[in-house]
mmCIF file of C-alpha atoms in Angstrom:
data_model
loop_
_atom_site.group_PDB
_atom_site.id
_atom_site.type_symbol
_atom_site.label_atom_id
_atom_site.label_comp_id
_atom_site.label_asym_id
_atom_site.label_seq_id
_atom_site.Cartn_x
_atom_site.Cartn_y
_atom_site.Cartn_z
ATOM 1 C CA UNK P 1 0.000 0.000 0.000
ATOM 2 C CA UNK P 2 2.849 2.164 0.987
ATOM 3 C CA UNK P 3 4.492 1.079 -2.189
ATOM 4 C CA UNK P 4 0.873 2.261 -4.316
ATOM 5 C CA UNK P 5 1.331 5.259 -2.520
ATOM 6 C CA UNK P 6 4.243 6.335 -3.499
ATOM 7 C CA UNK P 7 3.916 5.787 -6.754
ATOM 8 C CA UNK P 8 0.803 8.024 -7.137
ATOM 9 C CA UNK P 9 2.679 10.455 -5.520
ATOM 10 C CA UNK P 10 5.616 10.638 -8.272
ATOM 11 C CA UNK P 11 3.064 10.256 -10.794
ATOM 12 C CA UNK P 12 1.209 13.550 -9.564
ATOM 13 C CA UNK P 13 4.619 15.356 -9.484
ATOM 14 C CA UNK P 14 6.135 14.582 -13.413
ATOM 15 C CA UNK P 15 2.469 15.024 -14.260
ATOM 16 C CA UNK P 16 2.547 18.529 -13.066
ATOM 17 C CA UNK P 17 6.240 19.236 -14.096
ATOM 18 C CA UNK P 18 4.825 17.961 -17.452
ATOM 19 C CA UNK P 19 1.933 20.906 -17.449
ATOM 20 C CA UNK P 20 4.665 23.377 -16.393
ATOM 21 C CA UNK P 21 6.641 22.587 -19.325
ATOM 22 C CA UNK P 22 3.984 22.765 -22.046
ATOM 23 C CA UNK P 23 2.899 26.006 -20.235
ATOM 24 C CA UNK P 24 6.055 27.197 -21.179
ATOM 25 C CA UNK P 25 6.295 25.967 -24.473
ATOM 26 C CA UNK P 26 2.339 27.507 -25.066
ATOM 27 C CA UNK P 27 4.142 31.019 -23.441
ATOM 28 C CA UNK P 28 7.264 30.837 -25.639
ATOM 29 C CA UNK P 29 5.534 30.392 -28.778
ATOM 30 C CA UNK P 30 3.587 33.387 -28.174
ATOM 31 C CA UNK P 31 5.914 35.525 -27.831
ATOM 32 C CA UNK P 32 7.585 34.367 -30.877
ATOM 33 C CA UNK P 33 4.352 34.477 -32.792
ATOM 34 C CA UNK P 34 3.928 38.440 -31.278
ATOM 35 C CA UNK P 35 7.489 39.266 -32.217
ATOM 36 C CA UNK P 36 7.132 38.160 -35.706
ATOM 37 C CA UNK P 37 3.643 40.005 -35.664
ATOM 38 C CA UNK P 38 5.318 43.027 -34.901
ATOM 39 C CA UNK P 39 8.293 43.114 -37.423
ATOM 40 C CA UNK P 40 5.345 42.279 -40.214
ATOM 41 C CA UNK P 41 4.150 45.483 -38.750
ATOM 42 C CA UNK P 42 7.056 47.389 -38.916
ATOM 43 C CA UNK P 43 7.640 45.942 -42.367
ATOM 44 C CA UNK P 44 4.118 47.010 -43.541
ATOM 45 C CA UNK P 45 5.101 50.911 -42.249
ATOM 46 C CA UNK P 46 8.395 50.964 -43.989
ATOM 47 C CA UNK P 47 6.696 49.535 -47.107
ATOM 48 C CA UNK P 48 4.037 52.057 -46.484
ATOM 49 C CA UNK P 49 5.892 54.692 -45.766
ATOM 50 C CA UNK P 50 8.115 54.023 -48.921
ATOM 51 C CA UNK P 51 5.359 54.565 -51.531
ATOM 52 C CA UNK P 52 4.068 57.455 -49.417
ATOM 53 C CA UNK P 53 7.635 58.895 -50.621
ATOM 54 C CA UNK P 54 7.287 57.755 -54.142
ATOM 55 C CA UNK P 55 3.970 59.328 -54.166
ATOM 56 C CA UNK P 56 4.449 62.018 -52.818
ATOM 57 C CA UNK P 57 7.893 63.114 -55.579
ATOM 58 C CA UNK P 58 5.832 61.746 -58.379
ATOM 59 C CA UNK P 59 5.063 64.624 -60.165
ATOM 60 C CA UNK P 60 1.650 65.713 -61.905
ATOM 61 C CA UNK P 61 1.193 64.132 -65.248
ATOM 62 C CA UNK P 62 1.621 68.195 -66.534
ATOM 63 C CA UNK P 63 4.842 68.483 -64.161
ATOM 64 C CA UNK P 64 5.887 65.330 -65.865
ATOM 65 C CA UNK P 65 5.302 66.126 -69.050
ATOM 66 C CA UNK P 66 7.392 69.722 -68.561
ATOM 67 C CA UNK P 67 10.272 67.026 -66.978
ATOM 68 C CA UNK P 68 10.103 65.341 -70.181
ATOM 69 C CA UNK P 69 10.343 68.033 -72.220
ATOM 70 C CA UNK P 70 13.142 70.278 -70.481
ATOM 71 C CA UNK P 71 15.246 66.646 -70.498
ATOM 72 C CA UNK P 72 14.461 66.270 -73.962
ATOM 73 C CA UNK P 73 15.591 70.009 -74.636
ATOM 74 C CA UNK P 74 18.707 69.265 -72.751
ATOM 75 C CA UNK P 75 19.731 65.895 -74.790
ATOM 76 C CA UNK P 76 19.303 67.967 -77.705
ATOM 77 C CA UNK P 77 21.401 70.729 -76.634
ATOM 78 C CA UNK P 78 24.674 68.616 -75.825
ATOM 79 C CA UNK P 79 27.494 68.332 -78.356
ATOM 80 C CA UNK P 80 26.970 64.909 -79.252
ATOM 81 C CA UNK P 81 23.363 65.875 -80.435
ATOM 82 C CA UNK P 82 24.150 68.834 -82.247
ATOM 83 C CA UNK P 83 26.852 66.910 -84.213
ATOM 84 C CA UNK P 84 24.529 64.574 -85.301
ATOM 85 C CA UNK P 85 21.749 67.507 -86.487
ATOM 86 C CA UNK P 86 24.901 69.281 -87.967
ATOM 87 C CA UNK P 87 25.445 65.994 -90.222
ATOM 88 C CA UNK P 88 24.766 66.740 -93.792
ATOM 89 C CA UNK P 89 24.432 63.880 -96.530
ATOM 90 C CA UNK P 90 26.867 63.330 -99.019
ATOM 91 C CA UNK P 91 24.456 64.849 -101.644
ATOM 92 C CA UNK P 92 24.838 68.031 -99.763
ATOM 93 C CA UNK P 93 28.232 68.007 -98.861
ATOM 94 C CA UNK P 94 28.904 67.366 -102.683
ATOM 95 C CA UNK P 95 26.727 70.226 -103.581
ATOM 96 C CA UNK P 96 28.629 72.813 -101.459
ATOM 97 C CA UNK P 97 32.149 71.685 -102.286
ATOM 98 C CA UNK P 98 31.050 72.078 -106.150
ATOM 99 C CA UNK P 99 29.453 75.315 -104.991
ATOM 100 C CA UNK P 100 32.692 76.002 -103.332
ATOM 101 C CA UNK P 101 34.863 75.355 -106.194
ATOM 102 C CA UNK P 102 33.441 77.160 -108.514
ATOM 103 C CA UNK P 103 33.818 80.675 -106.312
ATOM 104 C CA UNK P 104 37.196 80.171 -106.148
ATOM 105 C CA UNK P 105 37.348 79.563 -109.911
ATOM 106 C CA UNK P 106 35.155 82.672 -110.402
ATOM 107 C CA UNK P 107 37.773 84.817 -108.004
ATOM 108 C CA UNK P 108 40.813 82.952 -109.858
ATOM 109 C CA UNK P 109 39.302 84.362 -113.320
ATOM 110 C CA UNK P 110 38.629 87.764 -111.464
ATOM 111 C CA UNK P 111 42.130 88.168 -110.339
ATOM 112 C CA UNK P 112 43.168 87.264 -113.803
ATOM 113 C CA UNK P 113 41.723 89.782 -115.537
ATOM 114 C CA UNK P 114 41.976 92.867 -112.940
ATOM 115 C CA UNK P 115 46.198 91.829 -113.501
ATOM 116 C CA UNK P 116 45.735 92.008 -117.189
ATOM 117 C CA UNK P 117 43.752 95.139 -116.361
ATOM 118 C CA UNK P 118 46.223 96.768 -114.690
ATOM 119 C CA UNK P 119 49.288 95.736 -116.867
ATOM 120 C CA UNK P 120 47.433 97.431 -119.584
ATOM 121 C CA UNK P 121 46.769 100.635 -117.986
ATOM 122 C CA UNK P 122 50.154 100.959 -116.496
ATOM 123 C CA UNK P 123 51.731 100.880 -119.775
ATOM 124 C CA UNK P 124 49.000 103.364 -121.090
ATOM 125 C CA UNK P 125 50.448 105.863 -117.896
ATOM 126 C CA UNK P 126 54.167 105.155 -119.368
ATOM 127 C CA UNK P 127 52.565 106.182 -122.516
ATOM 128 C CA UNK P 128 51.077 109.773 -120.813
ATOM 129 C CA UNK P 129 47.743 108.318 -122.568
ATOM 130 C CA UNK P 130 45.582 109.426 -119.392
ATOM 131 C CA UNK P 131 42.382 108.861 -120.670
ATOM 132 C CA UNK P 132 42.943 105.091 -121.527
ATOM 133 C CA UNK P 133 44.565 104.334 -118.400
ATOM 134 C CA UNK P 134 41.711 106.024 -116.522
ATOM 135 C CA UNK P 135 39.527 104.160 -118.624
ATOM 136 C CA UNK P 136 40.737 100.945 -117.605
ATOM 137 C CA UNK P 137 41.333 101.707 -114.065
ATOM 138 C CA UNK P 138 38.048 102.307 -113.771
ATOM 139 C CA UNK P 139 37.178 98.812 -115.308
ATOM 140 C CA UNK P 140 39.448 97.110 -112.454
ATOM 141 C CA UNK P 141 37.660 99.128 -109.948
ATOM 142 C CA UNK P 142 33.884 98.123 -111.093
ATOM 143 C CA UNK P 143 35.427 94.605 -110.570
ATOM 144 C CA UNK P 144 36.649 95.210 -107.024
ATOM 145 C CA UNK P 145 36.319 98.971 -105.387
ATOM 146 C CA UNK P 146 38.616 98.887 -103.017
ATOM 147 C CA UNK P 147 41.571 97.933 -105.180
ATOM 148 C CA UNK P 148 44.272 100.202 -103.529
ATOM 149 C CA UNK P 149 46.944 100.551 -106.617
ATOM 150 C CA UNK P 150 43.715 101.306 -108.746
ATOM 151 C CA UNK P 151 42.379 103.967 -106.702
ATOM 152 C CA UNK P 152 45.736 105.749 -106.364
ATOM 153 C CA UNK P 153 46.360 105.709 -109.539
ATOM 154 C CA UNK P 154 43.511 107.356 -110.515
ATOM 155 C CA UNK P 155 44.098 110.225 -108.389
ATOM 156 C CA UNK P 156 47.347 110.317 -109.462
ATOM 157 C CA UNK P 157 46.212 110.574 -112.976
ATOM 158 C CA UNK P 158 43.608 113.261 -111.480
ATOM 159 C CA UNK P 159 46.082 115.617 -109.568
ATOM 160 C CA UNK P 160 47.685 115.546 -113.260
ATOM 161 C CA UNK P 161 44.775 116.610 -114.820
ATOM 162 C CA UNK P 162 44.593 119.388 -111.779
ATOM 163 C CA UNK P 163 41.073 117.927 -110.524
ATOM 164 C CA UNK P 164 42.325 117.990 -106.978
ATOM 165 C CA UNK P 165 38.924 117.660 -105.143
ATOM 166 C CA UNK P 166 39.227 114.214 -107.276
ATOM 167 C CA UNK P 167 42.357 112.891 -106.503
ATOM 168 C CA UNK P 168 41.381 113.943 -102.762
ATOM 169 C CA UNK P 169 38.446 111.798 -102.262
ATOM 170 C CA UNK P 170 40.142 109.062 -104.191
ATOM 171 C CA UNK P 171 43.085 109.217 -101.363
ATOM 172 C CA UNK P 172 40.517 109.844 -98.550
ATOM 173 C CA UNK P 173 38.807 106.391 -99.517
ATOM 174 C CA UNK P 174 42.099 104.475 -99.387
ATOM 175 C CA UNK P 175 43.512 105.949 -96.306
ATOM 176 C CA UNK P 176 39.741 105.414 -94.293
ATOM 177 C CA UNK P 177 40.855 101.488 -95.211
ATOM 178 C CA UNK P 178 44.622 101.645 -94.931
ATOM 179 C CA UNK P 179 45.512 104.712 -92.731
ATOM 180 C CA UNK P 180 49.456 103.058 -92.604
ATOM 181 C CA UNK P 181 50.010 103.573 -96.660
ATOM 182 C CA UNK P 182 52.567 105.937 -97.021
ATOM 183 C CA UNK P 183 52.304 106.510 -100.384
ATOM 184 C CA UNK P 184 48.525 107.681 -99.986
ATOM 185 C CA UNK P 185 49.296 109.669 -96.806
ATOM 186 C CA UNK P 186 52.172 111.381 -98.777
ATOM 187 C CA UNK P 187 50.091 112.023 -102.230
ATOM 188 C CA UNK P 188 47.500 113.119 -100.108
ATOM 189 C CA UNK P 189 49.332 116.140 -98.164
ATOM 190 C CA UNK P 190 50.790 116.939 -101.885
ATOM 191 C CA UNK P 191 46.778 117.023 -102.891
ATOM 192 C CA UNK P 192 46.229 119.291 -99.723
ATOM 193 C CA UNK P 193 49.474 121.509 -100.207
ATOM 194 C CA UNK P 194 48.284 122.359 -103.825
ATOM 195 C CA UNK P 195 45.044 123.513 -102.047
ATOM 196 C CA UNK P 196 46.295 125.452 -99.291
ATOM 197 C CA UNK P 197 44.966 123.215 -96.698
ATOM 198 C CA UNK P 198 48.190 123.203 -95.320
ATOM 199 C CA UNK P 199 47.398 121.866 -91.498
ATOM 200 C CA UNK P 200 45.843 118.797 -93.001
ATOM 201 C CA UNK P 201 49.152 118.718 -95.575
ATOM 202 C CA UNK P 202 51.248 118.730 -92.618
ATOM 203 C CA UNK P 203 49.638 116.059 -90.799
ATOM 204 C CA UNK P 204 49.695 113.729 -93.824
ATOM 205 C CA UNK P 205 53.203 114.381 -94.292
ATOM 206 C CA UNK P 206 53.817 113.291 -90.648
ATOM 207 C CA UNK P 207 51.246 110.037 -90.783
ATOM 208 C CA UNK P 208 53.527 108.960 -93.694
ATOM 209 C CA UNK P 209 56.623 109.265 -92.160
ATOM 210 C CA UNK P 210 55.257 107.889 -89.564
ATOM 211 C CA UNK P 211 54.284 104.890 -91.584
ATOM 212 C CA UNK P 212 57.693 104.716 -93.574
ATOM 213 C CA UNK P 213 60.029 106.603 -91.236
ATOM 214 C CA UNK P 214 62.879 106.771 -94.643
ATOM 215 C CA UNK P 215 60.598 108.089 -96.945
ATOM 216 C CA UNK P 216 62.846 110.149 -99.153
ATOM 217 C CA UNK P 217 60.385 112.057 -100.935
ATOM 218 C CA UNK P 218 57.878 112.360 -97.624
ATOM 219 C CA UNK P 219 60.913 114.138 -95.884
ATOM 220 C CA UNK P 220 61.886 116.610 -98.523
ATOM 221 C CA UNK P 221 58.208 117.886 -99.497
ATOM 222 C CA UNK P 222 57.396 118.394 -95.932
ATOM 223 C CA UNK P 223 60.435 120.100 -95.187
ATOM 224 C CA UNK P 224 59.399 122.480 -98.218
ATOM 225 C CA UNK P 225 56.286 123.087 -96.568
ATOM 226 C CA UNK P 226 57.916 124.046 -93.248
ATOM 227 C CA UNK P 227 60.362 125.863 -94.971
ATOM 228 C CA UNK P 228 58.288 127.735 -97.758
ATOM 229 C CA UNK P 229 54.237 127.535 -96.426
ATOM 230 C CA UNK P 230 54.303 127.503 -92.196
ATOM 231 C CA UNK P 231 57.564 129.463 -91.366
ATOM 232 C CA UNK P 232 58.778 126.559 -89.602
ATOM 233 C CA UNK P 233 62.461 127.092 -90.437
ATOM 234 C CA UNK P 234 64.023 124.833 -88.277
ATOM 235 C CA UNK P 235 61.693 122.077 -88.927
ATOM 236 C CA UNK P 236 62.363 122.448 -92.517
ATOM 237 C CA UNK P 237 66.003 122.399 -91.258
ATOM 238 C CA UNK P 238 65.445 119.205 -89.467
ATOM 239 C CA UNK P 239 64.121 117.245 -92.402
ATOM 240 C CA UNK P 240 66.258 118.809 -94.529
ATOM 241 C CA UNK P 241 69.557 117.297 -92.868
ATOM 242 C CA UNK P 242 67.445 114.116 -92.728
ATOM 243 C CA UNK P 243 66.655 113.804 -96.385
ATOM 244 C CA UNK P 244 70.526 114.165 -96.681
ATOM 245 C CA UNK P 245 71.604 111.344 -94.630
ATOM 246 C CA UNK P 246 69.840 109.581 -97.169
ATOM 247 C CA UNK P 247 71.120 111.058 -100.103
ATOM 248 C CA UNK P 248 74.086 113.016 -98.960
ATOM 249 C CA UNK P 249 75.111 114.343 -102.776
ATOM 250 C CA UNK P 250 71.545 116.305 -103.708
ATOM 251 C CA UNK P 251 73.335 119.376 -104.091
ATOM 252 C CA UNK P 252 70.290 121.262 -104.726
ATOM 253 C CA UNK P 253 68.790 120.057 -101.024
ATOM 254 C CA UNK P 254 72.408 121.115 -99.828
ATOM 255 C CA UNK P 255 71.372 124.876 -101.497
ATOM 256 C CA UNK P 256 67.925 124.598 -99.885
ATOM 257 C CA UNK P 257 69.514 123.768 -96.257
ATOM 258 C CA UNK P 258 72.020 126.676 -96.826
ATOM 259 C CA UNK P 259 69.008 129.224 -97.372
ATOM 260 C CA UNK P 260 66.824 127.606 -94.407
ATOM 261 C CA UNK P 261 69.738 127.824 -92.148
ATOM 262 C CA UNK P 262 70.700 131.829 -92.939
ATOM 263 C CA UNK P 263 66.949 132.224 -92.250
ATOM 264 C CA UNK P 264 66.527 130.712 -88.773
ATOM 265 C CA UNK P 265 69.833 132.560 -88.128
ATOM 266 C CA UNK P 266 68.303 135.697 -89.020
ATOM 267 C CA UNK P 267 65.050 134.823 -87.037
ATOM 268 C CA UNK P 268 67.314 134.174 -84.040
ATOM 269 C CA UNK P 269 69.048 137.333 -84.578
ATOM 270 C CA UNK P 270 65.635 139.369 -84.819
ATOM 271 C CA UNK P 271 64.635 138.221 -81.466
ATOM 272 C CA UNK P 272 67.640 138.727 -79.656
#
């Protein structure tokens, strides 16, 4: 009996240790089952809270549309796109380097015949037949107008014929292009001496000098006009001696520097 007794008694006890372990088991899996509850949770918000984001950048299908477009403009606008609407077929290409060609075979021809041109009416000047070489002067300027040798030779042939308003303009029109061309500067202030308009002389004579500091000719003439037209004797002296360093046996410029020299004595003389 003792013995039955007993045996109930340990039965009772793993029984109950039996109950507390499957309580614990029941508890455990609970918690797990919460746990995983929760992170499906917290999942769900980030998921939710993701295409909230999305949504909320996605633009209006008009806001969109502008995106498209202003991208669009700016793929267009990058090198790489511009080369590729700058490509031209080979039809075109062809057609521009035949274009091309025959301008420069159109000038060629042109330069041709303005040379022939002007051959021609040089040898007409050597000739002293004016009118011809006027004449075809004229022809080499209808063919290009701002030919510079053509232009000054026509005023030169027009300060001959004493149409010095002419020759003027003609020598106006090459200096507004070339303003450095001593040989129009100095033709000029001999166009402006012959006038009278001797400031404007004077300042030619110096802007080609200026231009061509050894200008033989430029030197004497102006010294004439200090000498002769502005009192200016020992400028005249100045350019006088110059002109001589060039071309030291002119005996005649060696007269004229005599003369210039007694006279700026005498001027000295007058104001002592």
């Amino acid at each position: 009996m003792k013995n039955l007794t007993k045996y109930l008694a340990d039965l009772s006890r793993n029984v109950f240790q039996l109950a507390i372990v499957v309580l614990m088991l029941l508890l455990t899996g609970c918690s797990l089952t919460a746990g995983n509850t929760d992170q499906v949770a917290a999942s769900n918000q980030t998921a939710n809270e993701q295409t909230s984001t999305d949504i909320s950048s996605a633009d209006s299908p008009k806001q969109s549309a502008e995106s498209s477009e202003s991208k669009l403009s700016e793929t267009t606008e990058t090198p790489a796109a511009q080369t590729t609407k700058s490509l031209k077929t080979p039809e075109q290409l062809a057609v521009e380097q035949a274009a091309a060609q025959q301008q420069a075979e159109k000038l060629a021809q042109q330069q041709q015949q303005i040379e022939d041109l002007y051959k021609q009416a040089l040898d007409a000047m050597r000739a002293q037949d004016y009118k011809q070489a006027e004449s075809l002067f004229e022809q080499i300027l209808q063919l290009n107008p701002k030919q510079t040798g053509a232009l000054i030779n026509c005023a030169i042939i027009a300060k001959k014929q004493q149409n010095l308003v002419k020759a003027q303009q003609l020598l106006e029109q090459v200096i507004t292009e070339q303003s450095n061309h001593a040989h129009a500067q100095h033709l000029l202030a001999t166009v402006y001496q012959q006038q009278g308009i001797f400031d404007k002389a004077e300042q030619a004579y110096k802007d080609a000098l200026k231009a061509k500091p050894e200008f033989k000719q430029a030197m004497l003439n102006y010294a004439v006009l200090l000498d002769l037209y502005r009192g200016d004797w020992q400028g005249a002296k100045q350019y006088y001696q110059a002109f001589l360093q060039l071309e030291p046996d002119n005996r005649q410029v060696k007269m004229w520097l005599a003369a210039v020299e007694q006279k700026a004595a005498a001027a000295q003389q007058g104001q002592g």
